[in-house]
Each structure stands twice: as C-alpha cells, then as structure tokens.
Short mmCIF file of C-alpha atoms and ligand atoms in Angstrom, two decimals:
data_model
loop_
_atom_site.label_atom_id
_atom_site.label_comp_id
_atom_site.label_asym_id
_atom_site.label_seq_id
_atom_site.Cartn_x
_atom_site.Cartn_y
_atom_site.Cartn_z
CA MET F 1 41.27 -155.64 84.31
CA GLU F 2 42.05 -157.76 81.26
CA LYS F 3 42.18 -161.24 82.65
CA PRO F 4 39.15 -162.98 83.93
CA GLN F 5 38.91 -162.39 87.63
CA THR F 6 36.77 -164.46 89.84
CA LEU F 7 36.35 -161.87 92.54
CA LEU F 8 33.03 -162.28 94.34
CA LEU F 9 31.74 -165.07 92.25
CA PHE F 10 33.52 -168.34 92.30
CA LEU F 11 32.89 -168.99 95.92
CA VAL F 12 29.17 -169.15 95.27
CA PHE F 13 29.33 -172.11 92.96
CA LEU F 14 30.56 -174.75 95.41
CA THR F 15 28.09 -177.01 97.12
CA ILE F 16 27.77 -178.81 100.39
CA GLY F 17 25.02 -179.57 102.84
CA ALA F 18 24.54 -176.69 105.23
CA SER F 19 23.38 -176.47 108.75
CA THR F 20 20.28 -174.49 109.64
CA VAL F 21 20.07 -171.41 111.68
CA THR F 22 16.98 -169.71 112.81
CA ALA F 23 16.54 -166.01 112.32
CA SER F 24 16.22 -165.42 116.03
CA SER F 25 19.54 -167.05 116.81
CA LEU F 26 21.19 -164.33 114.78
CA GLU F 27 20.04 -161.76 117.27
CA HIS F 28 22.81 -159.59 118.53
CA ARG F 29 22.85 -156.23 120.26
CA HIS F 30 26.53 -155.25 120.13
CA HIS F 31 27.39 -151.63 119.46
CA VAL F 32 23.80 -150.55 119.74
CA GLY F 33 23.83 -146.83 119.33
CA GLY F 34 20.04 -146.38 119.69
CA VAL F 35 20.25 -143.56 117.22
CA LEU F 36 17.14 -144.31 115.40
CA SER F 37 15.53 -147.32 117.05
CA LYS F 38 12.20 -147.07 115.37
CA THR F 39 13.81 -147.03 111.90
CA LYS F 40 13.48 -149.90 109.55
CA LEU F 41 16.37 -150.94 107.36
CA PHE F 42 15.96 -152.29 103.82
CA VAL F 43 18.96 -153.82 102.19
CA PHE F 44 19.82 -154.45 98.53
CA GLY F 45 22.85 -155.76 96.78
CA ASP F 46 25.38 -158.56 97.02
CA SER F 47 27.47 -160.72 99.39
CA TYR F 48 28.84 -157.64 101.26
CA ALA F 49 25.26 -157.12 102.49
CA ASP F 50 23.58 -160.55 102.30
CA THR F 51 22.75 -162.13 105.66
CA GLY F 52 21.31 -165.35 104.40
CA ASN F 53 19.35 -165.13 101.14
CA ASN F 54 21.66 -167.24 98.96
CA VAL F 55 20.47 -170.79 98.21
CA LYS F 56 21.64 -173.11 101.01
CA SER F 57 22.52 -176.05 98.82
CA SER F 58 24.85 -174.09 96.58
CA ALA F 59 26.34 -171.12 98.38
CA SER F 60 29.67 -171.25 100.26
CA SER F 61 28.14 -168.81 102.79
CA TRP F 62 26.13 -171.77 104.02
CA LYS F 63 29.18 -174.04 104.45
CA VAL F 64 31.67 -174.64 107.19
CA PRO F 65 33.88 -172.68 108.03
CA TYR F 66 31.70 -169.66 107.21
CA GLY F 67 30.14 -168.26 110.39
CA ILE F 68 32.67 -169.93 112.74
CA SER F 69 33.15 -166.78 114.86
CA PHE F 70 29.43 -165.70 114.72
CA PRO F 71 26.96 -167.29 115.17
CA GLY F 72 29.27 -170.29 115.47
CA ARG F 73 28.06 -172.08 112.32
CA PRO F 74 27.23 -171.13 108.77
CA SER F 75 24.49 -168.51 108.70
CA GLY F 76 24.46 -167.46 105.06
CA ARG F 77 26.85 -164.61 105.72
CA TRP F 78 29.95 -164.33 103.50
CA SER F 79 32.32 -163.95 106.47
CA ASN F 80 33.52 -165.76 109.56
CA GLY F 81 30.90 -163.62 111.37
CA ARG F 82 29.01 -160.40 110.92
CA VAL F 83 28.92 -158.41 107.70
CA PHE F 84 28.47 -154.68 106.94
CA THR F 85 24.65 -154.92 107.17
CA ASP F 86 24.91 -156.14 110.75
CA TYR F 87 27.11 -153.21 111.81
CA PHE F 88 24.87 -150.72 109.91
CA ALA F 89 21.85 -152.05 111.71
CA SER F 90 23.62 -151.87 115.07
CA PHE F 91 24.39 -148.22 114.35
CA LEU F 92 20.66 -147.59 113.84
CA GLY F 93 20.07 -149.42 117.11
CA ILE F 94 18.02 -152.13 115.52
CA ARG F 95 18.36 -155.82 114.94
CA SER F 96 19.75 -156.93 111.61
CA PRO F 97 16.77 -157.12 109.28
CA ILE F 98 15.53 -160.48 108.38
CA PRO F 99 16.58 -161.93 105.03
CA TYR F 100 13.69 -161.86 102.55
CA LYS F 101 13.86 -165.66 102.36
CA TRP F 102 12.87 -166.07 106.08
CA ARG F 103 10.20 -163.45 106.23
CA LYS F 104 7.58 -166.08 107.07
CA ILE F 105 9.38 -168.07 109.73
CA GLY F 106 10.97 -165.05 111.36
CA SER F 107 8.06 -162.72 111.14
CA LYS F 108 8.80 -161.12 114.54
CA LEU F 109 11.85 -159.58 112.92
CA ILE F 110 9.84 -157.93 110.21
CA PRO F 111 9.53 -154.63 112.19
CA PHE F 112 13.28 -154.06 111.73
CA GLY F 113 12.96 -154.12 107.94
CA MET F 114 14.06 -156.74 105.37
CA ASN F 115 17.27 -157.72 103.60
CA PHE F 116 16.83 -158.36 99.86
CA ALA F 117 20.58 -158.71 99.10
CA TYR F 118 21.78 -161.88 97.33
CA GLY F 119 25.46 -162.84 97.25
CA GLY F 120 26.96 -163.02 93.75
CA THR F 121 24.56 -160.59 92.17
CA GLY F 122 24.98 -157.20 90.44
CA VAL F 123 22.83 -154.57 88.90
CA PHE F 124 22.90 -156.71 85.76
CA ASN F 125 22.67 -160.41 85.61
CA THR F 126 25.93 -162.13 86.63
CA LEU F 127 27.18 -165.67 86.45
CA VAL F 128 25.23 -166.42 89.63
CA PRO F 129 21.58 -167.11 88.88
CA GLU F 130 20.05 -165.16 91.77
CA HIS F 131 18.03 -161.94 91.84
CA ASN F 132 19.72 -158.91 90.31
CA MET F 133 19.11 -155.63 92.00
CA THR F 134 16.04 -154.89 89.78
CA ALA F 135 14.48 -158.15 90.82
CA GLN F 136 15.35 -157.46 94.47
CA ILE F 137 13.42 -154.19 94.15
CA ASP F 138 10.52 -156.13 92.58
CA LEU F 139 10.47 -158.26 95.72
CA PHE F 140 10.50 -155.16 97.88
CA GLN F 141 7.56 -153.76 95.93
CA GLN F 142 5.63 -157.01 96.36
CA VAL F 143 6.23 -157.00 100.10
CA ILE F 144 5.09 -153.33 100.29
CA SER F 145 1.91 -154.25 98.38
CA THR F 146 0.97 -156.70 101.18
CA GLY F 147 0.60 -153.74 103.49
CA VAL F 148 3.06 -155.08 106.12
CA TYR F 149 4.83 -151.65 106.21
CA THR F 150 2.79 -148.43 106.43
CA LYS F 151 3.55 -145.29 104.39
CA GLN F 152 4.98 -143.79 107.58
CA ASP F 153 7.14 -146.89 108.19
CA LEU F 154 8.61 -146.44 104.74
CA LYS F 155 9.07 -142.70 105.13
CA SER F 156 11.11 -143.15 108.25
CA SER F 157 13.13 -146.10 106.85
CA ILE F 158 16.66 -146.24 105.60
CA VAL F 159 17.97 -148.23 102.67
CA LEU F 160 21.48 -149.68 102.35
CA ALA F 161 22.60 -150.71 98.83
CA SER F 162 25.81 -152.56 98.03
CA VAL F 163 27.28 -153.07 94.60
CA ALA F 164 30.76 -154.63 95.31
CA GLY F 165 31.83 -155.78 91.82
CA ASN F 166 30.03 -158.86 90.57
CA ASP F 167 29.09 -156.96 87.42
CA TYR F 168 32.81 -156.46 86.78
CA THR F 169 33.69 -160.01 87.67
CA THR F 170 31.15 -161.16 85.08
CA TYR F 171 32.43 -158.63 82.49
CA ASN F 172 35.93 -160.13 82.93
CA ALA F 173 34.71 -163.69 82.86
CA ARG F 174 32.97 -162.90 79.55
CA ASN F 175 36.27 -161.55 78.28
CA GLY F 176 35.09 -157.90 78.19
CA SER F 177 37.98 -155.73 76.86
CA ALA F 178 39.94 -153.24 78.93
CA LYS F 179 39.18 -150.63 76.25
CA ASP F 180 35.44 -151.01 76.72
CA LEU F 181 35.59 -151.15 80.52
CA PRO F 182 35.00 -147.40 81.03
CA ALA F 183 31.79 -147.59 79.03
CA PHE F 184 30.73 -150.69 80.94
CA ILE F 185 31.41 -148.92 84.29
CA THR F 186 29.26 -146.10 83.04
CA SER F 187 26.40 -148.43 82.29
CA VAL F 188 26.65 -150.19 85.71
CA VAL F 189 26.45 -146.82 87.50
CA GLY F 190 23.66 -145.70 85.12
CA GLN F 191 21.58 -148.76 85.97
CA LEU F 192 22.41 -148.39 89.67
CA THR F 193 21.21 -144.79 89.51
CA LEU F 194 17.89 -145.86 87.98
CA ASN F 195 17.58 -148.53 90.76
CA LEU F 196 18.22 -145.94 93.53
CA LYS F 197 15.65 -143.61 91.97
CA ARG F 198 13.06 -146.38 91.79
CA ILE F 199 13.69 -147.41 95.43
CA TYR F 200 13.23 -143.73 96.45
CA GLY F 201 9.93 -143.72 94.46
CA LEU F 202 8.61 -146.51 96.65
CA GLY F 203 8.51 -144.06 99.54
CA VAL F 204 11.64 -144.69 101.65
CA GLY F 205 13.26 -141.94 103.67
CA LYS F 206 16.98 -142.18 103.06
CA ILE F 207 19.09 -144.27 100.80
CA ALA F 208 22.79 -145.04 101.53
CA ILE F 209 24.73 -146.42 98.56
CA ALA F 210 28.07 -147.91 99.34
CA ALA F 211 31.04 -146.90 97.18
CA ILE F 212 32.74 -149.89 95.61
CA GLU F 213 35.67 -151.15 97.62
CA PRO F 214 39.26 -151.02 96.19
CA MET F 215 38.87 -154.11 94.00
CA GLY F 216 42.63 -154.29 93.47
CA CYS F 217 43.22 -154.87 97.15
CA LEU F 218 41.07 -158.00 97.27
CA PRO F 219 43.17 -161.11 98.05
CA GLU F 220 42.00 -162.60 94.76
CA LEU F 221 44.25 -160.05 93.07
CA THR F 222 46.93 -159.39 95.70
CA ALA F 223 47.74 -163.13 95.69
CA LEU F 224 49.89 -162.39 92.67
CA SER F 225 52.20 -160.25 94.83
CA SER F 226 51.99 -162.73 97.77
CA TYR F 227 49.52 -160.36 99.43
CA THR F 228 51.83 -157.44 99.50
CA LYS F 229 50.52 -154.94 96.94
CA CYS F 230 47.17 -153.75 95.71
CA ASN F 231 46.55 -153.93 91.96
CA GLU F 232 46.48 -150.34 90.82
CA THR F 233 44.77 -151.06 87.52
CA ALA F 234 41.79 -152.65 89.28
CA ASN F 235 41.75 -149.89 91.89
CA ALA F 236 41.60 -147.31 89.10
CA ALA F 237 38.45 -149.07 87.87
CA SER F 238 36.97 -148.79 91.39
CA ASN F 239 37.81 -145.13 91.49
CA PHE F 240 36.14 -144.48 88.20
CA HIS F 241 33.05 -146.27 89.38
CA ASN F 242 33.05 -144.23 92.50
CA VAL F 243 33.64 -140.88 90.78
CA LEU F 244 30.59 -141.57 88.57
CA LEU F 245 28.53 -142.79 91.47
CA LYS F 246 29.29 -139.80 93.60
CA GLN F 247 28.30 -137.53 90.73
CA ALA F 248 25.09 -139.51 90.21
CA VAL F 249 24.24 -139.18 93.91
CA ALA F 250 24.81 -135.39 93.81
CA LYS F 251 22.58 -135.14 90.79
CA LEU F 252 19.87 -137.33 92.36
CA ASN F 253 19.97 -135.15 95.46
CA ASN F 254 19.87 -131.99 93.39
CA ASP F 255 16.70 -133.25 91.70
CA THR F 256 15.01 -134.43 94.96
CA LYS F 257 13.77 -132.54 97.99
CA GLY F 258 15.74 -133.13 101.24
CA SER F 259 18.85 -134.77 99.76
CA PRO F 260 17.80 -138.34 100.63
CA PHE F 261 20.71 -140.05 98.82
CA VAL F 262 23.95 -140.74 100.71
CA PHE F 263 27.30 -141.86 99.25
CA LEU F 264 28.99 -144.12 101.76
CA ASP F 265 32.67 -144.00 101.15
CA VAL F 266 33.52 -147.63 101.70
CA TYR F 267 36.58 -147.29 99.37
CA SER F 268 38.21 -144.64 101.58
CA ALA F 269 37.32 -146.71 104.74
CA PHE F 270 39.12 -149.80 103.37
CA MET F 271 42.09 -147.66 102.47
CA THR F 272 42.19 -145.95 105.86
CA VAL F 273 42.24 -149.35 107.53
CA PHE F 274 45.05 -150.57 105.20
CA ASN F 275 47.14 -147.41 105.60
CA SER F 276 46.74 -147.31 109.40
CA GLU F 277 48.33 -150.78 109.44
CA LYS F 278 51.60 -149.11 108.36
CA GLN F 279 51.58 -146.76 111.32
CA GLY F 280 51.70 -147.60 114.97
CA LYS F 281 50.43 -150.97 116.22
CA PRO F 282 49.05 -153.11 113.39
CA LYS F 283 45.66 -154.66 114.17
CA PHE F 284 45.98 -157.40 111.56
CA LYS F 285 48.62 -159.96 110.88
CA ASN F 286 48.86 -159.21 107.12
CA VAL F 287 46.06 -156.96 106.19
CA LEU F 288 45.90 -158.20 102.54
CA LYS F 289 46.08 -161.92 103.30
CA PRO F 290 42.81 -163.80 103.85
CA CYS F 291 42.29 -166.17 106.75
CA CYS F 292 40.52 -168.91 104.86
CA LEU F 293 42.11 -170.15 101.56
CA GLY F 294 41.78 -173.07 99.14
CA THR F 295 44.65 -175.49 99.37
CA SER F 296 45.38 -175.14 95.63
CA SER F 297 43.91 -173.44 92.67
CA GLY F 298 40.40 -174.70 91.89
CA TYR F 299 39.64 -174.80 95.60
CA SER F 300 38.48 -172.04 97.84
CA CYS F 301 37.30 -171.43 101.34
CA GLY F 302 34.75 -174.08 102.20
CA SER F 303 35.77 -176.47 99.40
CA VAL F 304 35.74 -180.24 100.01
CA ASP F 305 36.72 -183.02 97.57
CA GLU F 306 34.58 -185.97 96.41
CA ILE F 307 35.16 -187.88 99.64
CA GLY F 308 34.40 -184.78 101.78
CA ALA F 309 37.96 -183.93 102.75
CA LYS F 310 38.63 -180.29 103.43
CA LYS F 311 40.43 -178.45 100.67
CA TYR F 312 40.94 -175.25 102.50
CA THR F 313 42.95 -173.92 105.47
CA VAL F 314 41.79 -171.52 108.09
CA CYS F 315 44.21 -169.23 109.97
CA LYS F 316 44.65 -169.82 113.71
CA ASN F 317 43.05 -166.58 114.71
CA PRO F 318 40.33 -165.17 112.35
CA GLY F 319 40.34 -162.05 114.53
CA SER F 320 43.81 -161.27 113.17
CA ALA F 321 42.70 -161.20 109.55
CA PHE F 322 41.10 -158.19 107.71
CA PHE F 323 39.92 -160.58 104.88
CA TRP F 324 38.06 -163.78 105.60
CA ASP F 325 38.30 -165.20 102.15
CA SER F 326 39.57 -164.14 98.76
CA VAL F 327 36.96 -161.45 98.35
CA HIS F 328 35.17 -160.84 101.61
CA PRO F 329 36.23 -159.05 104.79
CA SER F 330 36.19 -160.92 108.05
CA GLN F 331 33.99 -159.79 110.88
CA HIS F 332 36.93 -157.88 112.36
CA GLY F 333 37.60 -156.37 108.97
CA TRP F 334 34.01 -155.13 108.65
CA ARG F 335 34.15 -153.83 112.20
CA SER F 336 37.19 -151.82 111.35
CA VAL F 337 35.59 -150.45 108.16
CA TYR F 338 32.51 -149.53 110.21
CA SER F 339 34.60 -147.78 112.84
CA VAL F 340 36.10 -145.55 110.18
CA LEU F 341 32.63 -144.73 108.71
CA ARG F 342 30.92 -144.31 112.00
CA PRO F 343 31.64 -140.56 112.48
CA SER F 344 30.29 -139.78 108.96
CA LEU F 345 27.30 -141.97 109.68
CA HIS F 346 26.62 -139.92 112.78
CA LYS F 347 26.75 -136.73 110.76
CA ILE F 348 24.58 -138.07 107.96
CA PHE F 349 21.88 -139.56 110.13
CA HIS F 350 21.94 -136.97 112.93
CA ASN F 351 19.08 -134.90 111.53
CA MET F 352 16.83 -138.04 111.41
CA LYS F 353 17.28 -138.50 115.18
CA LYS F 354 14.00 -138.92 116.91
C1 NAG A 401 46.16 -156.22 87.76
O1 NAG A 401 44.94 -156.89 87.41
C2 NAG A 401 44.68 -156.96 86.02
C3 NAG A 401 43.31 -157.58 85.92
O2 NAG A 401 42.38 -156.73 86.55
C4 NAG A 401 45.76 -157.80 85.38
O3 NAG A 401 45.51 -157.86 83.97
C5 NAG A 401 47.13 -157.14 85.73
O4 NAG A 401 48.11 -157.99 85.20
C6 NAG A 401 47.32 -157.00 87.15
N1 NAG A 401 48.53 -156.30 87.41
C7 NAG A 401 49.47 -156.69 88.30
C8 NAG A 401 50.65 -155.84 88.51
O5 NAG A 401 49.30 -157.69 88.98
C1 NAG A 402 17.31 -158.60 86.01
O1 NAG A 402 16.91 -159.91 85.91
C2 NAG A 402 15.76 -160.15 85.12
C3 NAG A 402 15.44 -161.65 85.23
O2 NAG A 402 16.55 -162.38 84.87
C4 NAG A 402 16.06 -159.72 83.72
O3 NAG A 402 14.92 -159.86 82.96
C5 NAG A 402 16.40 -158.22 83.70
O4 NAG A 402 16.76 -157.80 82.43
C6 NAG A 402 17.59 -157.96 84.67
N1 NAG A 402 17.76 -156.56 84.77
C7 NAG A 402 18.92 -155.91 84.34
C8 NAG A 402 18.93 -154.48 84.59
O5 NAG A 402 19.81 -156.48 83.89
C1 NAG A 403 37.65 -166.06 77.38
O1 NAG A 403 39.00 -166.30 76.97
C2 NAG A 403 39.60 -167.48 77.39
C3 NAG A 403 41.06 -167.46 77.05
O2 NAG A 403 41.32 -166.95 75.78
C4 NAG A 403 38.81 -168.65 76.71
O3 NAG A 403 39.41 -169.86 77.15
C5 NAG A 403 37.38 -168.54 77.21
O4 NAG A 403 36.57 -169.56 76.47
C6 NAG A 403 36.77 -167.23 76.86
N1 NAG A 403 35.44 -167.09 77.48
C7 NAG A 403 34.40 -166.56 76.87
C8 NAG A 403 33.11 -166.58 77.61
O5 NAG A 403 34.44 -166.11 75.80
C1 NAG A 404 20.81 -128.71 90.02
O1 NAG A 404 19.44 -128.33 89.77
C2 NAG A 404 19.43 -127.03 89.17
C3 NAG A 404 17.94 -126.60 89.03
O2 NAG A 404 17.07 -127.71 88.92
C4 NAG A 404 20.05 -127.09 87.77
O3 NAG A 404 20.04 -125.87 87.11
C5 NAG A 404 21.53 -127.57 87.94
O4 NAG A 404 22.10 -127.71 86.71
C6 NAG A 404 21.61 -128.87 88.70
N1 NAG A 404 22.99 -129.25 89.02
C7 NAG A 404 23.37 -130.47 88.90
C8 NAG A 404 24.79 -130.75 89.29
O5 NAG A 404 22.73 -131.38 88.46
#
C-alpha cells in the first residue's frame, strides 16, 4: 500500500446537480424476513452504508447514473441500487432507516431507526469533509436527547457500523509509509473500538461491526491487472485490520454482559462470492470489473466535462456486475454478499427473536 490509492474517496469530490428523492419513495419490502420487525436499526460509517446523507451538490451518489436500477434515479446511495444497509434492514423485517439528514421531512420513518453514515468518512478525518464516526455518534446522542427513542426502543435496537477503508485511502493520499501502516491500522481499530464502546454506552442492544472488505479486490486496484487479480498486499492490510478487529470484538464481549458485539465477516463474504464465480455457473460477467467507469484517468462514474458531456460508460446490464464503480459493489453485488452472510445473521440474531 505504498502508492496513493483513491479507493472510496475520489468519487465524492465530483459535482453535478442532483435530482431529489423523497424518503418515502425509497420504501421497499423485498426479502422481508420479519425476524425482528419491532427492531430499530441505527447505522454508522461510510459509503457502504450511507443511504443519502452525503451533500447533494458534491457527492457522486447524487448524480446520474447512480441509482439507475433502484429507485430509478440518484438517491444518495453509492450503487446502481440498494446498498448493504438496505439488505440488513430487510433481514430485520424493517424499512431502511431514514438518513439523519431527512429526519424532519421523513419523520414517519423514524420508528425504523436512523442512518448516520456518511460516504467518504472514516473513524478519523479523511479527505472528505463530512462527519467522522465520532461526529456521527455525537449526532446520535443529540437525537437520543430529544427523547424520540425510549430506553426500551434503544435496548431492543441493532447497530450496523461500516468502516470500509477511507482512513487507509487518506493515509495513502498523505503518503503514509508502508512501514508505518501496521501501526496506523492498529490506531484505526483502536479508535473504532472506542466508538463501538461509546455506542453501546448509549443503551443499544446489539452492535454489528462489518469487517473490512478485501481492499485489494476493489476495481481501483485490480485495474492494474485488467481486472483479473486482487492485490495481495492490500488484502494483507485488510486481513490485519480484521484480525485486530475480531480480537477487539472478542475483548469487548468478554468485558460486557450478554456479548452484544458482533463481527460481520464481510471480507469472507466478498471472497466467497469471488471464489464461487470460478465454480459452476458464474453469476457475474467479470466479477472484478465494475459496470460504471470513467472514460479516462481523471474521470470516474458520474463524471461530466465542462459542457456537461458524459465522461463515463455504463455496462449494458448492471445486474451482471458485482462492482458498480471502482470501489462500490452494485446492488446485485450487495445482494450476493448478503446471501452469503444471511445464515450467520440468522444464527446471531436468532436469540433476539420476539
Ligand atoms: C498493490 O497495491 C500497492 C498499493 O496498495 C502497490 O504499491 C503495489 O504495486 C500493488 N501490487 C500489484 C502487484 O499491483
Ligand atoms: C472527528 O471530527 C472532529 C471534527 O472535525 C474532530 O475534532 C475530531 O478530532 C475527529 N475525531 C477523530 C477521532 O479523529
Ligand atoms: C505525495 O507524494 C507525491 C509523489 O511523490 C507528491 O506529488 C505529493 O505532493 C505528496 N503528497 C503529500 C500530501 O505529501
Ligand atoms: C476475559 O475476562 C476475564 C475476566 O474478566 C479475564 O481474566 C480474561 O483475561 C479476559 N479475556 C480476554 C481475551 O480479554
């Protein structure tokens, strides 16, 4: 991880006018398991979890062609459609919680919880000037202080937290050395652990923290091998992050009654999807190649030039791509990852069944 990587970040900087979408138009009831339908879901983290908090005027998630498959126009999701949060909510049998930003206009969705995730962010400040996870928890604390959620609401709620690598993107962009990377990873996981502890202290029931995905398999890095090979150096960094995180979760559970912390192995789920492509009937055209790409370097999915001409291409069938853009899974990608995780989710959340 020596060279600057753009990973989850660069997409966020581009600007274009965005269409509006109301919270209620995002309603969907696919895959509803009804496992825990009174549960509220609170979400923290980055673009893998954000469903609309990023600033409309500057985020690619609010530009065409984001959202073309669902809801049919940009909705602030970093995908052609649904993201992991949506599938996680459907597993719980609830609607995707309202982005914090819309809590006033979409107040009827408040009973499902709230999404505090902001694309481009990390546990530390990144190159994207949005709320880091600490600031997201501050927002949660403010919302709680208004009394909109009761103690019992919180106690039966579930938290989903995503840290998909913007801290590392920023480290690389600031020319952090390969030698110091392990220490930096340790500090990221250390801060994340403090965040999880603090969220628990606010009275929530269960906290699921997503493992980091195999960063070396993101198209941003596989482009160098024409989308044929994952970068093992970057995957080793992901693995180190995950080993530390898993240990931290074990320690948190050991120190807390009822083992409320859950390590969601998103890394293995991505790998299972990639590896299953090699066996039997592939689900994706080329699992490492994104659907939406900038036409040349300097452009990315959603880019337009000064006169408004498109500077990106979109594949014919977004449903055939695991990755939507250079760093984010497509809706079909997320659905596949979710399918792999589903049995373990059933096991983890079974004892909370009402
Ligand atoms: C893997 O990625 C790192 C940056 O994270 C880069 O320095 C290295 O050259 C890449 N290796 C290959 C084989 O592409
Ligand atoms: C989070 O952001 C705030 C505001 O920019 C900053 O003061 C704080 O140090 C950041 N927290 C961490 C852990 O980096
Ligand atoms: C990082 O290194 C590159 C290449 O040596 C240089 O152009 C860039 O200014 C450096 N960035 C920072 C933030 O130091
Ligand atoms: C778990 O907690 C016990 C008692 O509090 C302690 O002795 C033990 O070292 C802890 N184990 C871990 C892995 O933290």
